[in-house]
Short mmCIF file of C-alpha atoms and ligand atoms in Angstrom, two decimals:
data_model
loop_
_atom_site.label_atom_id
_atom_site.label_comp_id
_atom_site.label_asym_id
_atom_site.label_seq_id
_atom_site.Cartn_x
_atom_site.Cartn_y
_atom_site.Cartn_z
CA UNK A 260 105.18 79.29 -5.05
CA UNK A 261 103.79 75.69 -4.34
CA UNK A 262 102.29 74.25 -7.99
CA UNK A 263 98.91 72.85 -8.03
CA UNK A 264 97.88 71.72 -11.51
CA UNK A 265 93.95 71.83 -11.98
CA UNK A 266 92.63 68.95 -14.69
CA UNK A 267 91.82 71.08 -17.88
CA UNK A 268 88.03 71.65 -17.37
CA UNK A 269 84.82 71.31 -19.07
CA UNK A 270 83.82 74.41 -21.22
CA UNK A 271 80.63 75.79 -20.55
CA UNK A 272 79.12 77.73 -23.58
CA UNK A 273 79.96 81.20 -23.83
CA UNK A 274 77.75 84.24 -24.74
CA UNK A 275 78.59 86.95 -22.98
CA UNK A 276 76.65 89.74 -23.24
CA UNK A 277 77.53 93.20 -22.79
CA UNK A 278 76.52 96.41 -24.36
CA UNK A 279 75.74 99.90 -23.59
CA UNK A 280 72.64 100.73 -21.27
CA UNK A 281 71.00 97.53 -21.98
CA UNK A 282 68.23 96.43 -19.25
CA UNK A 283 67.41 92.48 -19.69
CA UNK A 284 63.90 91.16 -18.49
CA UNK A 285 65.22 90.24 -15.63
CA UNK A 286 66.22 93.81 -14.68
CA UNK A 287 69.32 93.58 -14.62
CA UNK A 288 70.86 96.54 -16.20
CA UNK A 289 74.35 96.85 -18.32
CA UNK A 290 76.23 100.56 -18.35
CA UNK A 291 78.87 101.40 -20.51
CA UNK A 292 81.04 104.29 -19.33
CA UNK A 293 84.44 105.08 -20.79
CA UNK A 294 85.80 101.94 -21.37
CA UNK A 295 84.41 100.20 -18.64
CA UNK A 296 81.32 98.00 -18.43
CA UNK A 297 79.12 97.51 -15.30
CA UNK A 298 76.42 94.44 -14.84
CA UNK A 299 74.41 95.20 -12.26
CA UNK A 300 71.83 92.18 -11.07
CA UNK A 301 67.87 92.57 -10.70
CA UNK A 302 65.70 91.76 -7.85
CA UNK A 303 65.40 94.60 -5.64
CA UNK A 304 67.67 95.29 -1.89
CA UNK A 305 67.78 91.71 -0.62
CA UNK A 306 68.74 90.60 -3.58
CA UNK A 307 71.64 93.16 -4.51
CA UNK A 308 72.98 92.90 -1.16
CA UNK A 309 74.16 88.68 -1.90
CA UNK A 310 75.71 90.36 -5.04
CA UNK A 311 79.31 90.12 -5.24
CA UNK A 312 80.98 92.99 -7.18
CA UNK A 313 83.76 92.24 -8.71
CA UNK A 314 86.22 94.89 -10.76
CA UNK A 315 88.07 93.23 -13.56
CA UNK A 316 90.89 94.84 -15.24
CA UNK A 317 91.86 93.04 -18.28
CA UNK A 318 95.06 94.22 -20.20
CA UNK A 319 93.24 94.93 -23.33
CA UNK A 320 91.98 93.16 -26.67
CA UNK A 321 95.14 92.65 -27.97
CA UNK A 322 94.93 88.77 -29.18
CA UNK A 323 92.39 85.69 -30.11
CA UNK A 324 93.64 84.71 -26.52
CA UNK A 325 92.76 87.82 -24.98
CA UNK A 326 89.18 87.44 -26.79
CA UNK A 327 88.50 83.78 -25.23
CA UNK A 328 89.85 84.67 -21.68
CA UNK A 329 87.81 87.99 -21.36
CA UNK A 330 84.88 85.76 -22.63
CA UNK A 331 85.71 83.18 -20.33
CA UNK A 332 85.86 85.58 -17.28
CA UNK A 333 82.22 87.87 -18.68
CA UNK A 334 80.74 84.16 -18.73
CA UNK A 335 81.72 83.26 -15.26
CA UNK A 336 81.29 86.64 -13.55
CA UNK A 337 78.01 87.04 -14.00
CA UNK A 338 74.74 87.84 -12.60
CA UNK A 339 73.66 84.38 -12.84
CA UNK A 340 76.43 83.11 -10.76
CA UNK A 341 76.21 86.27 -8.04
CA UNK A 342 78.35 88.52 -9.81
CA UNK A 343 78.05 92.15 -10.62
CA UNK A 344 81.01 92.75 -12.56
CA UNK A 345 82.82 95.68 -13.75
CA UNK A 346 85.21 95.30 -16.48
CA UNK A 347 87.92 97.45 -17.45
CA UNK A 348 89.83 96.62 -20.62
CA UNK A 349 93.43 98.79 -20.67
CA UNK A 350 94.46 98.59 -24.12
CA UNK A 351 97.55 97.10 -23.28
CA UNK A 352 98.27 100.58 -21.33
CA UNK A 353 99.95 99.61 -17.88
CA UNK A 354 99.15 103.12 -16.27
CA UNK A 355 95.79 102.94 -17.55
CA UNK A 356 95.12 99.33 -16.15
CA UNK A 357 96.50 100.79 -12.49
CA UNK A 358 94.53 103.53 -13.03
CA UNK A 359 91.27 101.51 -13.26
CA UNK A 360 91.95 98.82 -10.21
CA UNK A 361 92.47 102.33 -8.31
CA UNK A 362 88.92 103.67 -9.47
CA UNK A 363 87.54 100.40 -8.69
CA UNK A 364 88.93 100.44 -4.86
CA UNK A 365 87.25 104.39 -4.83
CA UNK A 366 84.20 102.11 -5.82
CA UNK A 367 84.76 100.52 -3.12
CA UNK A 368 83.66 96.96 -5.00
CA UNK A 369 84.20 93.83 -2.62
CA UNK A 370 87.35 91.79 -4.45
CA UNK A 371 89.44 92.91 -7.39
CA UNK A 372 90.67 90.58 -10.57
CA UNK A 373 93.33 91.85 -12.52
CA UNK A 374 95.10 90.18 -15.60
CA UNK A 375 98.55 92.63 -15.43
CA UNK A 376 100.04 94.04 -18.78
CA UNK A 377 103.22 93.86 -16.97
CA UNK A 378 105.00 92.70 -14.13
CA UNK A 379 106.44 95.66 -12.59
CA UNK A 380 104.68 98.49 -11.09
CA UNK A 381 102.14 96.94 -8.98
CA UNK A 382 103.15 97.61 -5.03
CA UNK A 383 101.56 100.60 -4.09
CA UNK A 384 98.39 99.77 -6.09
CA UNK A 385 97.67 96.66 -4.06
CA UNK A 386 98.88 98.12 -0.72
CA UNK A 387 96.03 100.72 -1.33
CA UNK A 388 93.43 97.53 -2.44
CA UNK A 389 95.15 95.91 0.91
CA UNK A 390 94.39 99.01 3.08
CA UNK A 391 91.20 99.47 2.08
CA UNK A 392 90.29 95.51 2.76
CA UNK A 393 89.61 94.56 -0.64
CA UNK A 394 91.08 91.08 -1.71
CA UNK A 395 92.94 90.92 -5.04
CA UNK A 396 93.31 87.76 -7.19
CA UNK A 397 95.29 87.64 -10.24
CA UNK A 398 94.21 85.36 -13.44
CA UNK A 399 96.63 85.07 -16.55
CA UNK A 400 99.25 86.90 -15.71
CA UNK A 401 101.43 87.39 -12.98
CA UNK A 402 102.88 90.18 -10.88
CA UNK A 403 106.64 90.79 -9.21
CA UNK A 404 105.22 92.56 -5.90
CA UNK A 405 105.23 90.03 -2.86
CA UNK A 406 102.55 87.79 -2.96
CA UNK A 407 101.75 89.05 0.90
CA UNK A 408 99.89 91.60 -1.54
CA UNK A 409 97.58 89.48 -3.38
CA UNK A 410 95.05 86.37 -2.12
CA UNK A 411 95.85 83.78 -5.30
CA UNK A 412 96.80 83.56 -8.76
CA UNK A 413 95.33 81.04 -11.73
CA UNK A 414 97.02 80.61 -15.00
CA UNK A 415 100.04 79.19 -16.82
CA UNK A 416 103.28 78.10 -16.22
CA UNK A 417 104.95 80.38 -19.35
CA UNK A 418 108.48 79.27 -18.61
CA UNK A 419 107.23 75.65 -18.99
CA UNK A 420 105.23 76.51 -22.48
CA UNK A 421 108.82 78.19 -23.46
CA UNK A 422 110.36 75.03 -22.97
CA UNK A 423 108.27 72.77 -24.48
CA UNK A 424 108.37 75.46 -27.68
CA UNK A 425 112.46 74.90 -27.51
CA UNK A 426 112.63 71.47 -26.78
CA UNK A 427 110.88 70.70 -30.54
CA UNK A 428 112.96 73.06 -31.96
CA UNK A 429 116.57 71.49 -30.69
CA UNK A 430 114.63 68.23 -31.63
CA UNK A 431 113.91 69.14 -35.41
CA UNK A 432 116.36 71.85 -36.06
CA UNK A 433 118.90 71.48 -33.34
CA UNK A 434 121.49 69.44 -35.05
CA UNK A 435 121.80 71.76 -38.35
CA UNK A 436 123.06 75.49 -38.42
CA UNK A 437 119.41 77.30 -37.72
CA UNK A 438 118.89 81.19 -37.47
CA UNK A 439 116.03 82.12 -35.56
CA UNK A 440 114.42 85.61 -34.88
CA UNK A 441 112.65 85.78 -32.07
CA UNK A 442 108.83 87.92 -32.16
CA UNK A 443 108.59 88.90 -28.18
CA UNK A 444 105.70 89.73 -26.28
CA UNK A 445 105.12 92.67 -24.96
CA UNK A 446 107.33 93.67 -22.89
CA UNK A 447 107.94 93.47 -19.52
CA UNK A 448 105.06 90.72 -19.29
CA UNK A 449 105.13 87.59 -17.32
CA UNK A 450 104.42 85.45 -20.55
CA UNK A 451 107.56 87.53 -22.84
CA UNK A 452 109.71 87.08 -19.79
CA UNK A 453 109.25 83.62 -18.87
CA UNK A 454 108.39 82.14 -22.44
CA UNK A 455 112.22 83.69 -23.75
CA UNK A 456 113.70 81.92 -20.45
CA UNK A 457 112.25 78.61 -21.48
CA UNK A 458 112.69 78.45 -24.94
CA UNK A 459 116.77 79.82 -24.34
CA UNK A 460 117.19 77.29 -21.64
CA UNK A 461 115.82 74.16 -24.13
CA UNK A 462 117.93 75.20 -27.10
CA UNK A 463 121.23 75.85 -24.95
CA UNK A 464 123.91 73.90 -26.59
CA UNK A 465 121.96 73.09 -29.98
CA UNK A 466 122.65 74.60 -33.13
CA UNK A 467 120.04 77.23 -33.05
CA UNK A 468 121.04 80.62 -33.17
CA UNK A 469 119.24 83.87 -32.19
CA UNK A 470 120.10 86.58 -34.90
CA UNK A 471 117.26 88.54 -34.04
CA UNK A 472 114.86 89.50 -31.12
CA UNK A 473 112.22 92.29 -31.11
CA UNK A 474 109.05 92.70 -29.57
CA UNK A 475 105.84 92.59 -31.38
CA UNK A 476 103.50 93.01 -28.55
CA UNK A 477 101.54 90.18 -29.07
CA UNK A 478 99.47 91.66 -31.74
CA UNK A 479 99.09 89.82 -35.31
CA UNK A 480 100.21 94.20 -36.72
CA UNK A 481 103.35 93.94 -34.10
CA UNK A 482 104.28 90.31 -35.55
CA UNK A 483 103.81 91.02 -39.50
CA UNK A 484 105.63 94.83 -38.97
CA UNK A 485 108.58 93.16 -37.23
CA UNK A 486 108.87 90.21 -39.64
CA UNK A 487 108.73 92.85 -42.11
CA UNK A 488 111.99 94.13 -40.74
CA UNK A 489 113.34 90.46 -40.11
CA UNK A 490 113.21 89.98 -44.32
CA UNK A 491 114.31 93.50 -44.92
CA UNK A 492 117.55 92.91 -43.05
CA UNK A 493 118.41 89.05 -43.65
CA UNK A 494 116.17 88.03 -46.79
CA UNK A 495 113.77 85.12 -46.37
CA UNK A 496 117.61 82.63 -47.15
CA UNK A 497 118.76 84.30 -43.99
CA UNK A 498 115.94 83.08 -41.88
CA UNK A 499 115.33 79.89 -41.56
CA UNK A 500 113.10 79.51 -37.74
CA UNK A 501 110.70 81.86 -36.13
CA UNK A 502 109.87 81.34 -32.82
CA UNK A 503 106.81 83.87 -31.84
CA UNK A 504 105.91 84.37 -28.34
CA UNK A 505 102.05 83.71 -29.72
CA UNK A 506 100.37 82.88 -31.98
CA UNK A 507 98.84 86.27 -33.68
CA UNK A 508 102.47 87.40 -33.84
CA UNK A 509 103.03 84.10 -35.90
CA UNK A 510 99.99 85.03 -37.80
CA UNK A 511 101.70 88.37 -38.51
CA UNK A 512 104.96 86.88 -39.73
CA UNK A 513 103.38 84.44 -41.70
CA UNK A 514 101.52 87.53 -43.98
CA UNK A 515 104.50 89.04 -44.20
CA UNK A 516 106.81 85.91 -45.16
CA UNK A 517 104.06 85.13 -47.85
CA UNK A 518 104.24 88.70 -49.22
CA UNK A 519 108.01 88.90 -50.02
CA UNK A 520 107.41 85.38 -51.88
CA UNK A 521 108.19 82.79 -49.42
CA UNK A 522 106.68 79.80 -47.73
CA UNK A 523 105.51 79.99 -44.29
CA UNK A 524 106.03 76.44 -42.57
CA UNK A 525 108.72 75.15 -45.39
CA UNK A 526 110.85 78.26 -46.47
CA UNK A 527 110.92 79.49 -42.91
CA UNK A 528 109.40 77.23 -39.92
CA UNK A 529 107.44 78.60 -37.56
CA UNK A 530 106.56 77.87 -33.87
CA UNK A 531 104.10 79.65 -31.40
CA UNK A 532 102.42 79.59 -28.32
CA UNK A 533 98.67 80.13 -27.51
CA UNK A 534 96.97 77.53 -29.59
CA UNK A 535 94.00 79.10 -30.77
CA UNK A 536 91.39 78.44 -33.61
CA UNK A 537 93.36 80.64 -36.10
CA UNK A 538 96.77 79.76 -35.52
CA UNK A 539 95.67 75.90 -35.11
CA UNK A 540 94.27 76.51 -38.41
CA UNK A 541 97.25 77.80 -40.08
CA UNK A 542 98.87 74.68 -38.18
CA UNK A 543 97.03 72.63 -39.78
CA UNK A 544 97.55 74.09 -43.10
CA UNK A 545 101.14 73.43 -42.61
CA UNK A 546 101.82 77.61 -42.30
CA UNK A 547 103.05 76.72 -38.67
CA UNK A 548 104.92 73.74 -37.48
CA UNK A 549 104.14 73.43 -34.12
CA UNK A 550 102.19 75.38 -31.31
CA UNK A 551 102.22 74.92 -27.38
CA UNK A 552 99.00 75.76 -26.22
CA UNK A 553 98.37 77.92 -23.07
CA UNK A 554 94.41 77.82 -22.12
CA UNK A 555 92.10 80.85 -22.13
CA UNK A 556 89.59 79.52 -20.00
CA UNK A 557 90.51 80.50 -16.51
CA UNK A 558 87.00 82.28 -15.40
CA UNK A 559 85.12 79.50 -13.69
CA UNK A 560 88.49 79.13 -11.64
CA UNK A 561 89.01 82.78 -10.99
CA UNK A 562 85.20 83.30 -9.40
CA UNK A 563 85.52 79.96 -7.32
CA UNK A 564 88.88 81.71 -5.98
CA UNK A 565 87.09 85.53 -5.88
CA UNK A 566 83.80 83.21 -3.65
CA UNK A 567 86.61 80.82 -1.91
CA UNK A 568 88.73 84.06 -0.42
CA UNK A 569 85.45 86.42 0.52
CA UNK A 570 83.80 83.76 2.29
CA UNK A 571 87.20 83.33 4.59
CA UNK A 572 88.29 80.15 3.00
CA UNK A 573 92.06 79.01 2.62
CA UNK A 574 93.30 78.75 -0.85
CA UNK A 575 96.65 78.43 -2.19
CA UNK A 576 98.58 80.99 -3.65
CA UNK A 577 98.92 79.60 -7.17
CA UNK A 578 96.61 77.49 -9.39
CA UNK A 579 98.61 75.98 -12.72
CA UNK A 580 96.21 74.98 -15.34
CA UNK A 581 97.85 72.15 -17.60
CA UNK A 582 98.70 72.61 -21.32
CA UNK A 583 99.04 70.84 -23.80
CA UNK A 584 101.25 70.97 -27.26
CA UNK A 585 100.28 70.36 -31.32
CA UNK A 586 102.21 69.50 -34.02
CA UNK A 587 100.35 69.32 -37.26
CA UNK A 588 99.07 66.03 -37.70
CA UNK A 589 98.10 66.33 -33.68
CA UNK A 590 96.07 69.77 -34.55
CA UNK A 591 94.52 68.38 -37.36
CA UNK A 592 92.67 65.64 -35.23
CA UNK A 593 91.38 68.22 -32.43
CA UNK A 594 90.98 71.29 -34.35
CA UNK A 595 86.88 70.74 -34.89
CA UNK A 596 86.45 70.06 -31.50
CA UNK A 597 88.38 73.06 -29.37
CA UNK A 598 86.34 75.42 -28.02
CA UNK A 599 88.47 78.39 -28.89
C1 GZL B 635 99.29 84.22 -21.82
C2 GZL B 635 98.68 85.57 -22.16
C3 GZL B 635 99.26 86.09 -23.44
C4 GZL B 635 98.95 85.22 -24.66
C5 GZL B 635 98.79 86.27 -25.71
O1 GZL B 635 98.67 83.71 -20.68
O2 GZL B 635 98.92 86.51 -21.14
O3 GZL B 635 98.69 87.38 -23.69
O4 GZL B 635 99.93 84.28 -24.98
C6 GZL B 635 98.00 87.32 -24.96
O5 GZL B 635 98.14 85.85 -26.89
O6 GZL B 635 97.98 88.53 -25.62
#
């Protein structure tokens, strides 16, 4: 797919609002119904007939990340901006977030974001959104179906993010005999697939070597269980580099490195991806040693694409939004003034 890099943007405040069978002054009235949350505009038939609905099916809430990009998306999609939007949130379920893009063709809502849980698995759901005329765009994440089947994608280039993870590591540890276990993502995801790629391809040759590898889908519970395992088998001497696919996996393995006695950062070095507030903290308190970050804030992309492709318009297929990378004294100079 051809790369376009969009400039890293400015971040609008971000409150969204949504809870259960609120109506706001302006009559515009939120319903919650089994997991999924509609925002329906005010202002009687002229009105709701400019409104676009949108059906947004987020993998879940299973990291800070996942936090800031659903916010980011709520804040962009919303009535203000022309949006009715129903979100869907699939608790990391990939047969539960199909599931929901299929209700939300039967809805028969005019374009469909999704952020997939996984690669796989996606053909027959968008030939359906595809036969029924209802354009698809994917933020975040991407998919392995043809991209005949979608209109455009925003988000991050993982494998690059892997890279620039491994290429500090064969810097700093490279030359010395280095065991590393690796905390995955969850598997069968875009970012775990292409993130492992990156970082294997930047530490070929080095003397870094994988002893471990286990998936702790990206959850802060999934990283400290499976570090818990990590010490069990090799003892914090046999470890001496975690690399974790995020950072609330990182934040996991650091709890569990501290309670077996050691020291995140110096005992064992860490390095993550994501680069938000709580692992840039922990950065900066020298529990991490370096983080690539991968940005949150794709919603003010994803509904220019959802308004660009219903009103007819050509856009590309993919839309790369730059990163950036933090080592500790780097994190300690921004970390007051990131927005998430
Ligand atoms: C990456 C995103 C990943 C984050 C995790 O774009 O899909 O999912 O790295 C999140 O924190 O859970």
């Amino acid at each position: 797919m051809k790369k376009r890099f969009l400039s890293t943007f400015a971040l609008a405040g971000v409150a969204a609002l949504t809870m259960a069978g609120c109506t706001t002054e302006t009559g515009t009235t939120t319903e919650e119904t089994a997991g999924e949350t509609t925002t329906e505009a005010g202002g009687g038939e002229e009105a709701a007939s400019d409104v676009i609905t949108v059906g947004f099916a987020q993998t879940g809430a299973e990291s800070g990340w996942r936090s800031a990009n659903t916010e980011s998306m709520q804040t962009a999609f919303s009535e203000d901006n022309g949006f009715e939007l129903i979100f869907n949130a699939a608790d990391n379920d990939p047969a539960a977030q199909i599931s929901a893009v299929r209700n939300f063709i039967n809805q028969g809502v005019d374009a469909i974001v999704i952020a997939p849980v996984v690669e796989d698995g996606w053909d027959d759901v968008l030939a359906e959104a595809a036969s029924a005329e209802i354009p698809v765009i994917l933020e975040d994440r991407t998919v392995s179906a043809s991209e005949d089947l979608y209109a455009s994608w925003v988000g991050l280039d993982f494998e690059a993010e892997g890279v620039k993870a491994g290429e500090w590591a064969a810097e700093q540890y490279g030359d010395t005999e280095t065991k590393m276990v690796v905390l995955e993502g969850t598997t069968g995801s875009a970012p775990a697939n292409d993130r492992a790629a990156g970082f294997a391809s930047a530490i070929e040759g080095t003397m870094i070597e994988t002893i471990d590898s286990q998936t702790g889908d990206f959850t802060r519970d999934g990283g400290k269980s499976v570090m818990e395992g990590y010490i069990a088998n090799y003892g914090i001497d046999g470890i001496d580099l975690v690399f974790a696919h995020n950072d609330d996996m990182g934040l996991g393995a650091i709890e569990a490195i501290e309670a077996a006695g050691g020291v995140p950062g110096e005992d064992i070095k860490i390095i993550t991806i994501d680069a938000v507030k709580d692992g840039m903290q922990a950065l900066v308190d020298g529990k991490i040693n370096y983080i690539v970050e991968c940005n949150p804030l794709l919603g003010d992309q994803a509904a220019d694409l959802v308004k660009k492709v219903l009103a007819g318009e050509d856009v590309d297929k993919a839309y790369y939004v730059e990163d950036q990378a933090f080592d500790q004294a780097a994190a300690a100079e921004v970390i007051d003034s990131r927005p998430y």
